[in-house]
Structure formats: C-alpha cells, structure tokens
PDB file of C-alpha atoms in Angstrom:
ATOM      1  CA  UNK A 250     107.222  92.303 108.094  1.00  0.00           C
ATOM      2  CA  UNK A 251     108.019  94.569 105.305  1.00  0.00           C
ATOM      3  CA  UNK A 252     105.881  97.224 104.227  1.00  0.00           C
ATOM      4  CA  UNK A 253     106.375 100.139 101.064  1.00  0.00           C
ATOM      5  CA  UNK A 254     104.991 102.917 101.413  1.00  0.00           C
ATOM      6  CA  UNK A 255     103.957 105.200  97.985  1.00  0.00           C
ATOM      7  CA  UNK A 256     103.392 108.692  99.017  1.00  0.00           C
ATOM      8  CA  UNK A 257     100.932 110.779  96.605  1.00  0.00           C
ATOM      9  CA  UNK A 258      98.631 108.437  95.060  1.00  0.00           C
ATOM     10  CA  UNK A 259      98.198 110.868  91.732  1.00  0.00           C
ATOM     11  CA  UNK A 260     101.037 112.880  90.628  1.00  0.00           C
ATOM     12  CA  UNK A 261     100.702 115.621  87.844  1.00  0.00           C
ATOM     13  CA  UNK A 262     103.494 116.854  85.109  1.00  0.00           C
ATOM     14  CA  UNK A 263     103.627 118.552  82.125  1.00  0.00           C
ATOM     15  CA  UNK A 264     105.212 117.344  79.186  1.00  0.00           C
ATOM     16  CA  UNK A 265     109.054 117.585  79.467  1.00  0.00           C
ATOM     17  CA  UNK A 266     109.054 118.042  83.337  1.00  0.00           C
ATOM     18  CA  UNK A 267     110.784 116.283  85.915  1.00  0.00           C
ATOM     19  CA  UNK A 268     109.404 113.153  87.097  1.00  0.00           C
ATOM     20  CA  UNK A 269     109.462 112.153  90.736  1.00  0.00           C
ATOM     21  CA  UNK A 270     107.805 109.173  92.471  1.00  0.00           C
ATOM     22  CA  UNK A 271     108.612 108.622  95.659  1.00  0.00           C
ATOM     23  CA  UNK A 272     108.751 105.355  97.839  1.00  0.00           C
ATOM     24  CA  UNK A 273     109.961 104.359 101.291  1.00  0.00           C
ATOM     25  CA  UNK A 274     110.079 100.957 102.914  1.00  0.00           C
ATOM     26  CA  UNK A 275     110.539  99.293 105.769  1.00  0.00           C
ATOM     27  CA  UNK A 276     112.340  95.445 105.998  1.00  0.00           C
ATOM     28  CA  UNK A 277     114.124  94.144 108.865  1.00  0.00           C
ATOM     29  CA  UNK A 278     116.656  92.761 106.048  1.00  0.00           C
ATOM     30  CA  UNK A 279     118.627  93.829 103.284  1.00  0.00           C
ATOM     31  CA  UNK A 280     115.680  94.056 100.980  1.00  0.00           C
ATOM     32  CA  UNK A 281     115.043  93.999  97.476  1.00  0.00           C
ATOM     33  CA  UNK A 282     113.438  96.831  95.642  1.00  0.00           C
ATOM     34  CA  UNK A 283     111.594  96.935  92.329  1.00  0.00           C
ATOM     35  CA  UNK A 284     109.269  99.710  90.175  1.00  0.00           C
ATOM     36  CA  UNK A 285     106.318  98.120  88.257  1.00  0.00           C
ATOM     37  CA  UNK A 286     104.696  99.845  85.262  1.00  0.00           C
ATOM     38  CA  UNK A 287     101.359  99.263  84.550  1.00  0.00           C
ATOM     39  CA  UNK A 288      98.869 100.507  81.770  1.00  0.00           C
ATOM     40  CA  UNK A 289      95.606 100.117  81.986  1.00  0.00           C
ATOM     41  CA  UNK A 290      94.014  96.706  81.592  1.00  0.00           C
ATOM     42  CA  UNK A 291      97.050  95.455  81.522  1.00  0.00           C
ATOM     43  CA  UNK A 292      99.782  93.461  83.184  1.00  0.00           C
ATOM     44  CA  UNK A 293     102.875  94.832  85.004  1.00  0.00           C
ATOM     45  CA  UNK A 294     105.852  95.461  83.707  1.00  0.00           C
ATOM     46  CA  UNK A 295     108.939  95.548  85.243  1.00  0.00           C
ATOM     47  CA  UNK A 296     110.842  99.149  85.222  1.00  0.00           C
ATOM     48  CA  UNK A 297     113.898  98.673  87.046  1.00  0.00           C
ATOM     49  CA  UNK A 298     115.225  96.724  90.432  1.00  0.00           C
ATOM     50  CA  UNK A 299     118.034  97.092  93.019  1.00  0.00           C
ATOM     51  CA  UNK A 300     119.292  93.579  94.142  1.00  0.00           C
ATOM     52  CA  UNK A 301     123.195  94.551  95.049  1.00  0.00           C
ATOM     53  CA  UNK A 302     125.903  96.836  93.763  1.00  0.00           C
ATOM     54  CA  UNK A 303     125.648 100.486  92.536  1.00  0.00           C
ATOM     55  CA  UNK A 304     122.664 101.883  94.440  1.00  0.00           C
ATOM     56  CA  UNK A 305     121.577 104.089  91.156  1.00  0.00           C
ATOM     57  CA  UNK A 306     119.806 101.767  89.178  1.00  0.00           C
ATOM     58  CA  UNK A 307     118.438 102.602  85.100  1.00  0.00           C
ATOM     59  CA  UNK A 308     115.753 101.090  83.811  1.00  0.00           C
ATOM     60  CA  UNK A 309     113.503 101.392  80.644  1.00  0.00           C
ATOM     61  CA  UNK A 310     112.590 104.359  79.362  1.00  0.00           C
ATOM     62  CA  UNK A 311     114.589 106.788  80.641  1.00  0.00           C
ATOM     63  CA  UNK A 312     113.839 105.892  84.504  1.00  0.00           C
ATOM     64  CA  UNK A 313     116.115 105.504  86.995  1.00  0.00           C
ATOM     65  CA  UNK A 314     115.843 105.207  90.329  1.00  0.00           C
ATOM     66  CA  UNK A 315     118.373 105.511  93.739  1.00  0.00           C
ATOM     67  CA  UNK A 316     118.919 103.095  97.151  1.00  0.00           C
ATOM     68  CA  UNK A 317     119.553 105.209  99.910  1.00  0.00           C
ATOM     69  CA  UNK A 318     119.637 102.646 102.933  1.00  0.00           C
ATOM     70  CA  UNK A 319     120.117 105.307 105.680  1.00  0.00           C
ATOM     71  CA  UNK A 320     116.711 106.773 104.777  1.00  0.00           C
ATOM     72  CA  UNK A 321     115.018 103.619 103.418  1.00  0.00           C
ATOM     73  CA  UNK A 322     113.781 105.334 100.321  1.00  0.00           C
ATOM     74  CA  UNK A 323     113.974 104.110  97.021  1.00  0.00           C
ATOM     75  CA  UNK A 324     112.600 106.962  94.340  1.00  0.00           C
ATOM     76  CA  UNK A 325     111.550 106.929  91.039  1.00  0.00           C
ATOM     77  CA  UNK A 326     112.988 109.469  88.354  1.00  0.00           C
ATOM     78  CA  UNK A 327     112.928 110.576  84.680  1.00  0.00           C
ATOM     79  CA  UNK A 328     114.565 113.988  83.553  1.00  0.00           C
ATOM     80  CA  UNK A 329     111.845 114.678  80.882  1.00  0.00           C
ATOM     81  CA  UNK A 330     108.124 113.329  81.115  1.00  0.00           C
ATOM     82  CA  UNK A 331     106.472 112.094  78.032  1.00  0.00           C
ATOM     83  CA  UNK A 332     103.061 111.703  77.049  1.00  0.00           C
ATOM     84  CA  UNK A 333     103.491 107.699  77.150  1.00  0.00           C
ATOM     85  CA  UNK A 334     104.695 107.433  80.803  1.00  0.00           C
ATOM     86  CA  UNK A 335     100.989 108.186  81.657  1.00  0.00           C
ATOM     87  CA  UNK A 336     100.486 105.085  83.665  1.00  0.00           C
ATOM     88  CA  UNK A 337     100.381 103.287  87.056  1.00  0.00           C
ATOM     89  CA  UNK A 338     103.622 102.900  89.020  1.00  0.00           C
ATOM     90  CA  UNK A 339     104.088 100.363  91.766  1.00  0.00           C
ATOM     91  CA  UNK A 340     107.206 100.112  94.061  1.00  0.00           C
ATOM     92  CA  UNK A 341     107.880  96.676  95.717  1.00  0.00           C
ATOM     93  CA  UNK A 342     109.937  95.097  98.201  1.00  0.00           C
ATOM     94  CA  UNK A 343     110.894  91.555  98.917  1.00  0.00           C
ATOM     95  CA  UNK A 344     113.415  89.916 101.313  1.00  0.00           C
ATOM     96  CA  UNK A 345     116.086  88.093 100.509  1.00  0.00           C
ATOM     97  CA  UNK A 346     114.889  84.641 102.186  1.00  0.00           C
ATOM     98  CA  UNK A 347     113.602  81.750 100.106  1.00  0.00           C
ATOM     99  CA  UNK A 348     110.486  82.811  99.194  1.00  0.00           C
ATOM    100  CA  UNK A 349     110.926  86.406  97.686  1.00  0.00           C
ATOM    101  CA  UNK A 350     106.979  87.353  97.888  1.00  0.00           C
ATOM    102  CA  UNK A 351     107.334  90.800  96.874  1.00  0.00           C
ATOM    103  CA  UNK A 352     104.950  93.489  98.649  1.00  0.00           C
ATOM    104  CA  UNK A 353     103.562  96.527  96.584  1.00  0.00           C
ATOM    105  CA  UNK A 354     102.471  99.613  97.758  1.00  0.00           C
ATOM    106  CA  UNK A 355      99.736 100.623  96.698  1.00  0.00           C
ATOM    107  CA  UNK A 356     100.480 102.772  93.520  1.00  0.00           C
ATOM    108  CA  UNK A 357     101.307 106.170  92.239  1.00  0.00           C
ATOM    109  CA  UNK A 358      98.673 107.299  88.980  1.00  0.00           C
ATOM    110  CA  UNK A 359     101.407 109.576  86.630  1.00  0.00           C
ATOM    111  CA  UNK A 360      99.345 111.810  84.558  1.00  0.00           C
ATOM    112  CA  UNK A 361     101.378 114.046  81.912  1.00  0.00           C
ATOM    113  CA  UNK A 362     100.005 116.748  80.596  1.00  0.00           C
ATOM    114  CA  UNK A 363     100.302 118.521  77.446  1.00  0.00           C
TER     115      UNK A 363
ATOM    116  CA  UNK B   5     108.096  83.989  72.977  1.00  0.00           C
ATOM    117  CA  UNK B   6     108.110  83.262  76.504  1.00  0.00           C
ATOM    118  CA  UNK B   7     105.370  84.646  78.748  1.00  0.00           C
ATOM    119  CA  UNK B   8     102.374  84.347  81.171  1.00  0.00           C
ATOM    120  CA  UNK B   9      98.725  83.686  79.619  1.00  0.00           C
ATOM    121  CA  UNK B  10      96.152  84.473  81.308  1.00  0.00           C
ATOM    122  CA  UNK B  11      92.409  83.487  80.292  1.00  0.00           C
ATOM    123  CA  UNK B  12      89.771  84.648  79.874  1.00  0.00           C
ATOM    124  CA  UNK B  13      90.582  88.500  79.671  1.00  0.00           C
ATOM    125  CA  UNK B  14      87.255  89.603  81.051  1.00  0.00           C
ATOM    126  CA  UNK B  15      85.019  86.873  83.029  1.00  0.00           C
ATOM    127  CA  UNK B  16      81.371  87.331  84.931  1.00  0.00           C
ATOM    128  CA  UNK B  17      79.809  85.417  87.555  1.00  0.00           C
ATOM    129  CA  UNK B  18      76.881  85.100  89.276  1.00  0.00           C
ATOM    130  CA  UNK B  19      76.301  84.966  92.998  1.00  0.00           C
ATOM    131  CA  UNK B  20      76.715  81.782  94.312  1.00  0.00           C
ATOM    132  CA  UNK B  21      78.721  80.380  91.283  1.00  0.00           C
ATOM    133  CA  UNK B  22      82.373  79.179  91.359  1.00  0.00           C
ATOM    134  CA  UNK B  23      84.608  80.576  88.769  1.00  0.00           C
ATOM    135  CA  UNK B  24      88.441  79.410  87.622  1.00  0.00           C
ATOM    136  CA  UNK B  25      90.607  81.675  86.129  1.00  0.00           C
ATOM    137  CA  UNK B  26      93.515  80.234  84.220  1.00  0.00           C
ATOM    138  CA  UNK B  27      97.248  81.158  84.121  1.00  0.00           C
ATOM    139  CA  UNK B  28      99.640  79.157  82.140  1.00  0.00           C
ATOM    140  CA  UNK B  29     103.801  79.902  81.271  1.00  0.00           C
ATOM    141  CA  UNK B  30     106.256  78.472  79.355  1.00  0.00           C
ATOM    142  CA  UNK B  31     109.380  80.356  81.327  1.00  0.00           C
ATOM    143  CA  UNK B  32     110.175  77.087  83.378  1.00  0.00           C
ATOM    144  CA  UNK B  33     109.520  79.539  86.255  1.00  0.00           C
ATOM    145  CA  UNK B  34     109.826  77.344  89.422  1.00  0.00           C
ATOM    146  CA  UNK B  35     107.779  79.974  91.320  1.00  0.00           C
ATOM    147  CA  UNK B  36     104.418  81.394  90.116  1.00  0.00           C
ATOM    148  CA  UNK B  37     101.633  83.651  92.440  1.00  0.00           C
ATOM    149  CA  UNK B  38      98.463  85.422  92.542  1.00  0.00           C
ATOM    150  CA  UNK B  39      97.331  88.527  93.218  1.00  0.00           C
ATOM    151  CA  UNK B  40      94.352  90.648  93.418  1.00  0.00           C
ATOM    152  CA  UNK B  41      94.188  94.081  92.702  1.00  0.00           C
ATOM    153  CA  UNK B  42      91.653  96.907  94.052  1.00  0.00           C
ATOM    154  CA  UNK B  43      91.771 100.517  92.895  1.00  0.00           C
ATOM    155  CA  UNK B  44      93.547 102.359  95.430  1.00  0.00           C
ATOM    156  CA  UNK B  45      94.531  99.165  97.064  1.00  0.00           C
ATOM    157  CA  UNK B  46      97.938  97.988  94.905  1.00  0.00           C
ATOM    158  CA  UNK B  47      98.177  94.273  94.935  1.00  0.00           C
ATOM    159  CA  UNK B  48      97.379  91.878  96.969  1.00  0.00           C
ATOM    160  CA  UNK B  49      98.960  87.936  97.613  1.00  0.00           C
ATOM    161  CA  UNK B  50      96.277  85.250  96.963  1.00  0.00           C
ATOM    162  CA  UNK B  51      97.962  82.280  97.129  1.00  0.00           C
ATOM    163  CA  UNK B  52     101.893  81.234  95.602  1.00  0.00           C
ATOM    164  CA  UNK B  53     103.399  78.216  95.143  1.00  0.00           C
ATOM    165  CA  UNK B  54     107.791  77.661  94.785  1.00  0.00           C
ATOM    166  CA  UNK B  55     107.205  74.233  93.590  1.00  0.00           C
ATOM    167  CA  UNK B  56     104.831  71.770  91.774  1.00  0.00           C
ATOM    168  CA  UNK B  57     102.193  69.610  94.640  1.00  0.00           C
ATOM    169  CA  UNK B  58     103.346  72.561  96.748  1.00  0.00           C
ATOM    170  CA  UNK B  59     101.360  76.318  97.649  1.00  0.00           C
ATOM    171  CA  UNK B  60     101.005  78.092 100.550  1.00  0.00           C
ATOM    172  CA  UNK B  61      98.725  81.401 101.288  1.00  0.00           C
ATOM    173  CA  UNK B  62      98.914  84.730 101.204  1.00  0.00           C
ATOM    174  CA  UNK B  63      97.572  87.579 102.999  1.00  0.00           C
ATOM    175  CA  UNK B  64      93.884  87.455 101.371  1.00  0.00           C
ATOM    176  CA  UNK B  65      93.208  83.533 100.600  1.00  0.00           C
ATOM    177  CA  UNK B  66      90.125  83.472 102.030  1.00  0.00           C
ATOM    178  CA  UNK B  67      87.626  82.303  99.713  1.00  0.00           C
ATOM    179  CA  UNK B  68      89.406  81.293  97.343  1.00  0.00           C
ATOM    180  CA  UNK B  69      91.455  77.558  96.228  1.00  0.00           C
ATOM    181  CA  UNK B  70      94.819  76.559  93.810  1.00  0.00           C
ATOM    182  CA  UNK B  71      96.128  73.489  92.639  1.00  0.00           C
ATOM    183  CA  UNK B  72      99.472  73.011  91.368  1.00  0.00           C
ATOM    184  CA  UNK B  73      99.709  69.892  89.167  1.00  0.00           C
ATOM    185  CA  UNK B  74     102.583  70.821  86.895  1.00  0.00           C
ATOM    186  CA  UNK B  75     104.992  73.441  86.451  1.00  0.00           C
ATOM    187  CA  UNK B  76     103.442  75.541  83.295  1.00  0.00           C
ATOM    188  CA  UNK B  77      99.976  75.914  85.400  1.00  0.00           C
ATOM    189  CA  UNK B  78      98.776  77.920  88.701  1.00  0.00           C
ATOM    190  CA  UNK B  79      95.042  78.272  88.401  1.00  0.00           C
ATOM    191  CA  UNK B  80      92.848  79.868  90.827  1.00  0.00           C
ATOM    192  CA  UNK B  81      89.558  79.187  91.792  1.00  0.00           C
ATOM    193  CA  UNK B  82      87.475  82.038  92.839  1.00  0.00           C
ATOM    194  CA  UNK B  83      84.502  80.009  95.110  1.00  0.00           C
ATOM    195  CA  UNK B  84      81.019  81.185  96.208  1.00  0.00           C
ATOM    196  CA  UNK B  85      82.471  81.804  99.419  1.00  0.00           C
ATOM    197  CA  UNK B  86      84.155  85.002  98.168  1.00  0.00           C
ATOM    198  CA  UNK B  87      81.857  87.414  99.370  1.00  0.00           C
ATOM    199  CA  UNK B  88      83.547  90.542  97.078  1.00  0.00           C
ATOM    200  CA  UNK B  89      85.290  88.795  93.955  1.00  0.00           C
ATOM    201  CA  UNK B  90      85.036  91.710  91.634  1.00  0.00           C
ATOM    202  CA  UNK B  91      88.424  92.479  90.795  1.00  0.00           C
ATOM    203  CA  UNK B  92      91.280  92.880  88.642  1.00  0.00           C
ATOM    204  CA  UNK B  93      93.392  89.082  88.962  1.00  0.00           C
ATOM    205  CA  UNK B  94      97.164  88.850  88.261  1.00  0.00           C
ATOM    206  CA  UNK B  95      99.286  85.902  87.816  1.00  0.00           C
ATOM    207  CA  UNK B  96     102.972  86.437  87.883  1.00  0.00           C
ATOM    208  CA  UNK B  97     105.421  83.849  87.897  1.00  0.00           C
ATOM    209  CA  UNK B  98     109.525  84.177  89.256  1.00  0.00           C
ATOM    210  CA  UNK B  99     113.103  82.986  87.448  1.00  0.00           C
ATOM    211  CA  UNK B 100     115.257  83.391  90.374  1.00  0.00           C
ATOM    212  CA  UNK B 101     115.815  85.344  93.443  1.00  0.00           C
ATOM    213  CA  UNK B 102     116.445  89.194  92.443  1.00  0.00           C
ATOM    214  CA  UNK B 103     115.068  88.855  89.005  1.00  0.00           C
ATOM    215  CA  UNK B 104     111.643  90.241  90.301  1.00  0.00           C
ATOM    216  CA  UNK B 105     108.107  88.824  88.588  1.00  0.00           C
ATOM    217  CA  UNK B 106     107.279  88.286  85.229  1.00  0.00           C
ATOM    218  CA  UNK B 107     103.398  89.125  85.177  1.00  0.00           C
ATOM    219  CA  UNK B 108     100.377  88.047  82.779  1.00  0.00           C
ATOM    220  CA  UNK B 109      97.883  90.264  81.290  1.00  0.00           C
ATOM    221  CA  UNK B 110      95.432  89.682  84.029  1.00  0.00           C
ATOM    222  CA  UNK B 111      91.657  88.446  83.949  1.00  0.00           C
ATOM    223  CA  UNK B 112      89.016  91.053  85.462  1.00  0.00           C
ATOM    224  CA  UNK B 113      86.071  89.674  87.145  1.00  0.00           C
ATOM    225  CA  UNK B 114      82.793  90.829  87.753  1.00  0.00           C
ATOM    226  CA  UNK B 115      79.896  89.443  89.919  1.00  0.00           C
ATOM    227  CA  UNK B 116      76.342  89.964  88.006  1.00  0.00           C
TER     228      UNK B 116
END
C-alpha cells in the first residue's frame, strides 16, 4: 500500500525566504507524485507532478519540486516566499495501475510572514 | 470553461436526516471520486468510480452511498448512518493516468 508522509504540519517564513516542504513516500511501484494547493474554503489545485522524465519538476508559481528515488522523497521548493503562497499544501502519490487513486498526506499549513 | 461544480457550497443537517451533495463536470473525465477532508487529517477516499453503472469504495465508505448514472454526475449521499458527517467534501474527477485530479470547490457540511 502506498503511504506519503508530510513532515511539519505548520511551517513558518518570512517574506522573501526560502520555502521548503518536505514529503516522503512509500509505494512498492514506480509511483506517481503530485503537490496540491489549497486556500481556504476552497478546492485543490494542482501545483506540479512527476509522472516520468527529468526528476526536477516546475510548477506554478515559482515552485518546483525534485524525485529522488533512492531516498523516496519528493520536496517542495520556492526560492522567495510571497505573501500569497500562504496556504495548504498536500503531497500525493498514486500507482501506476488502472485505477490511479491518489493518497494525500495529510498537509503542510505555509504561513508567510511579513 | 471546463470544471467541477459542486453544490451547495455550505449545507446543514440534522441528526437522523439524509443529505446529497452534488458534483457535476463537463471535462468528459472518465474517472471522478470523493473525498472527505478533516483538519489535520488530509483527505480521505469515499467512494470513486472509472466508469458510468460502475464505483467501488474507498477507505472511509461507511455510511455513506453513490450512484453513477451518467458520465457528467458522481453524487454522494451522506445517510443517517454517518455517525460524524461534519466535514469539508471534495469531488475531483481524472483525464488520464499521470494527469493527476481536477478538483471542485467542495461543499462543507455541518450536523445541527
């Protein structure tokens, strides 16, 4: 069964800062990996995703994030924290088998100080 | 514009009552899913369904019913067996494998 794990459920920057999120897995195939945005009362949004290919993976706003398959982690970045990526941020993983149910861990609360 | 919509936005029940929330998309999404979501808890699978007549469960169906009768709609009944239904419900729906979900604005329920 795969399983993400989201370690530090708030994280804290100031304005202009580096942003890290961090997020390990665990799948017993080659998985899938995706970042969620979500603001709140709201939908998600997705960020970025690593199907195949280059293992450093950009996404929307100035996120990226890296595969590293030797120690399962997939983390989120951004150079330079703005006051808008105050939000919720959900890694998921999903196999590659037919049905593709994604499983989230359970969220990372970015707060960005001024 | 393509997209999920989800309705009502904001939805109360009383004990005992069965609710339906509804989720509707015009992405010819094959796939669609639902999920509930706790503070602190991420989100959790409800129910999906990869084809129309078709759904199976997820890890918290318990509680709680679909029906699949065309593409466009997934809705979920939330029933009076649901002993905690206060929650934040998401309905996301899927293009293709490796495209991730597309997700709808979500319907928050609250027992009164």
């Amino acid at each position: 069964a795969q399983s993400v794990t989201q370690l530090g459920s708030h994280v804290s920057v100031s304005e202009g800062a580096l942003v890290l999120l961090r997020c390990n897995y665990s799948s017993s195939v080659p998985p899938y990996l995706f970042w969620y945005v979500q603001y709140p009362n709201q939908g998600l949004q997705l960020l970025l995703k690593y199907t195949t290919g280059a293992t450093l993976v950009k996404g929307i706003n100035g996120f990226e994030a890296e595969f590293k398959k030797s120690e399962t982690s997939f983390h989120l970045t951004k150079p330079s924290a703005h006051m808008s990526d105050a939000a919720e941020y959900f890694c998921a993983v999903s196999d590659t088998g037919g049905s593709e149910k994604l499983v989230f861990g359970k969220g990372t609360k970015l707060t960005v100080n001024p | 514009d393509g997209g999920i919509t989800q309705s009502p936005k904001y939805l109360f029940r009383k004990e005992g009552q069965n609710v339906t929330l509804s989720c509707e998309q015009n992405l010819n999404h094959d796939a669609m899913y639902w999920y509930r979501q706790d503070p602190g808890q991420g989100l959790r699978l409800i129910y999906y369904s990869q084809i129309v007549n078709d759904f199976q469960k997820g890890d918290i169906a318990e509680g709680y019913s679909v029906s699949r009768e065309k593409k466009e709609s997934f809705p979920l009944t939330v029933t009076s067996a649901q002993k905690n239904p206060t929650a934040f419900y998401l309905c996301a729906s899927k293009r293709e494998l490796g495209f991730g979900y597309t997700f709808g604005s979500g319907t928050r329920l609250t027992v009164v």
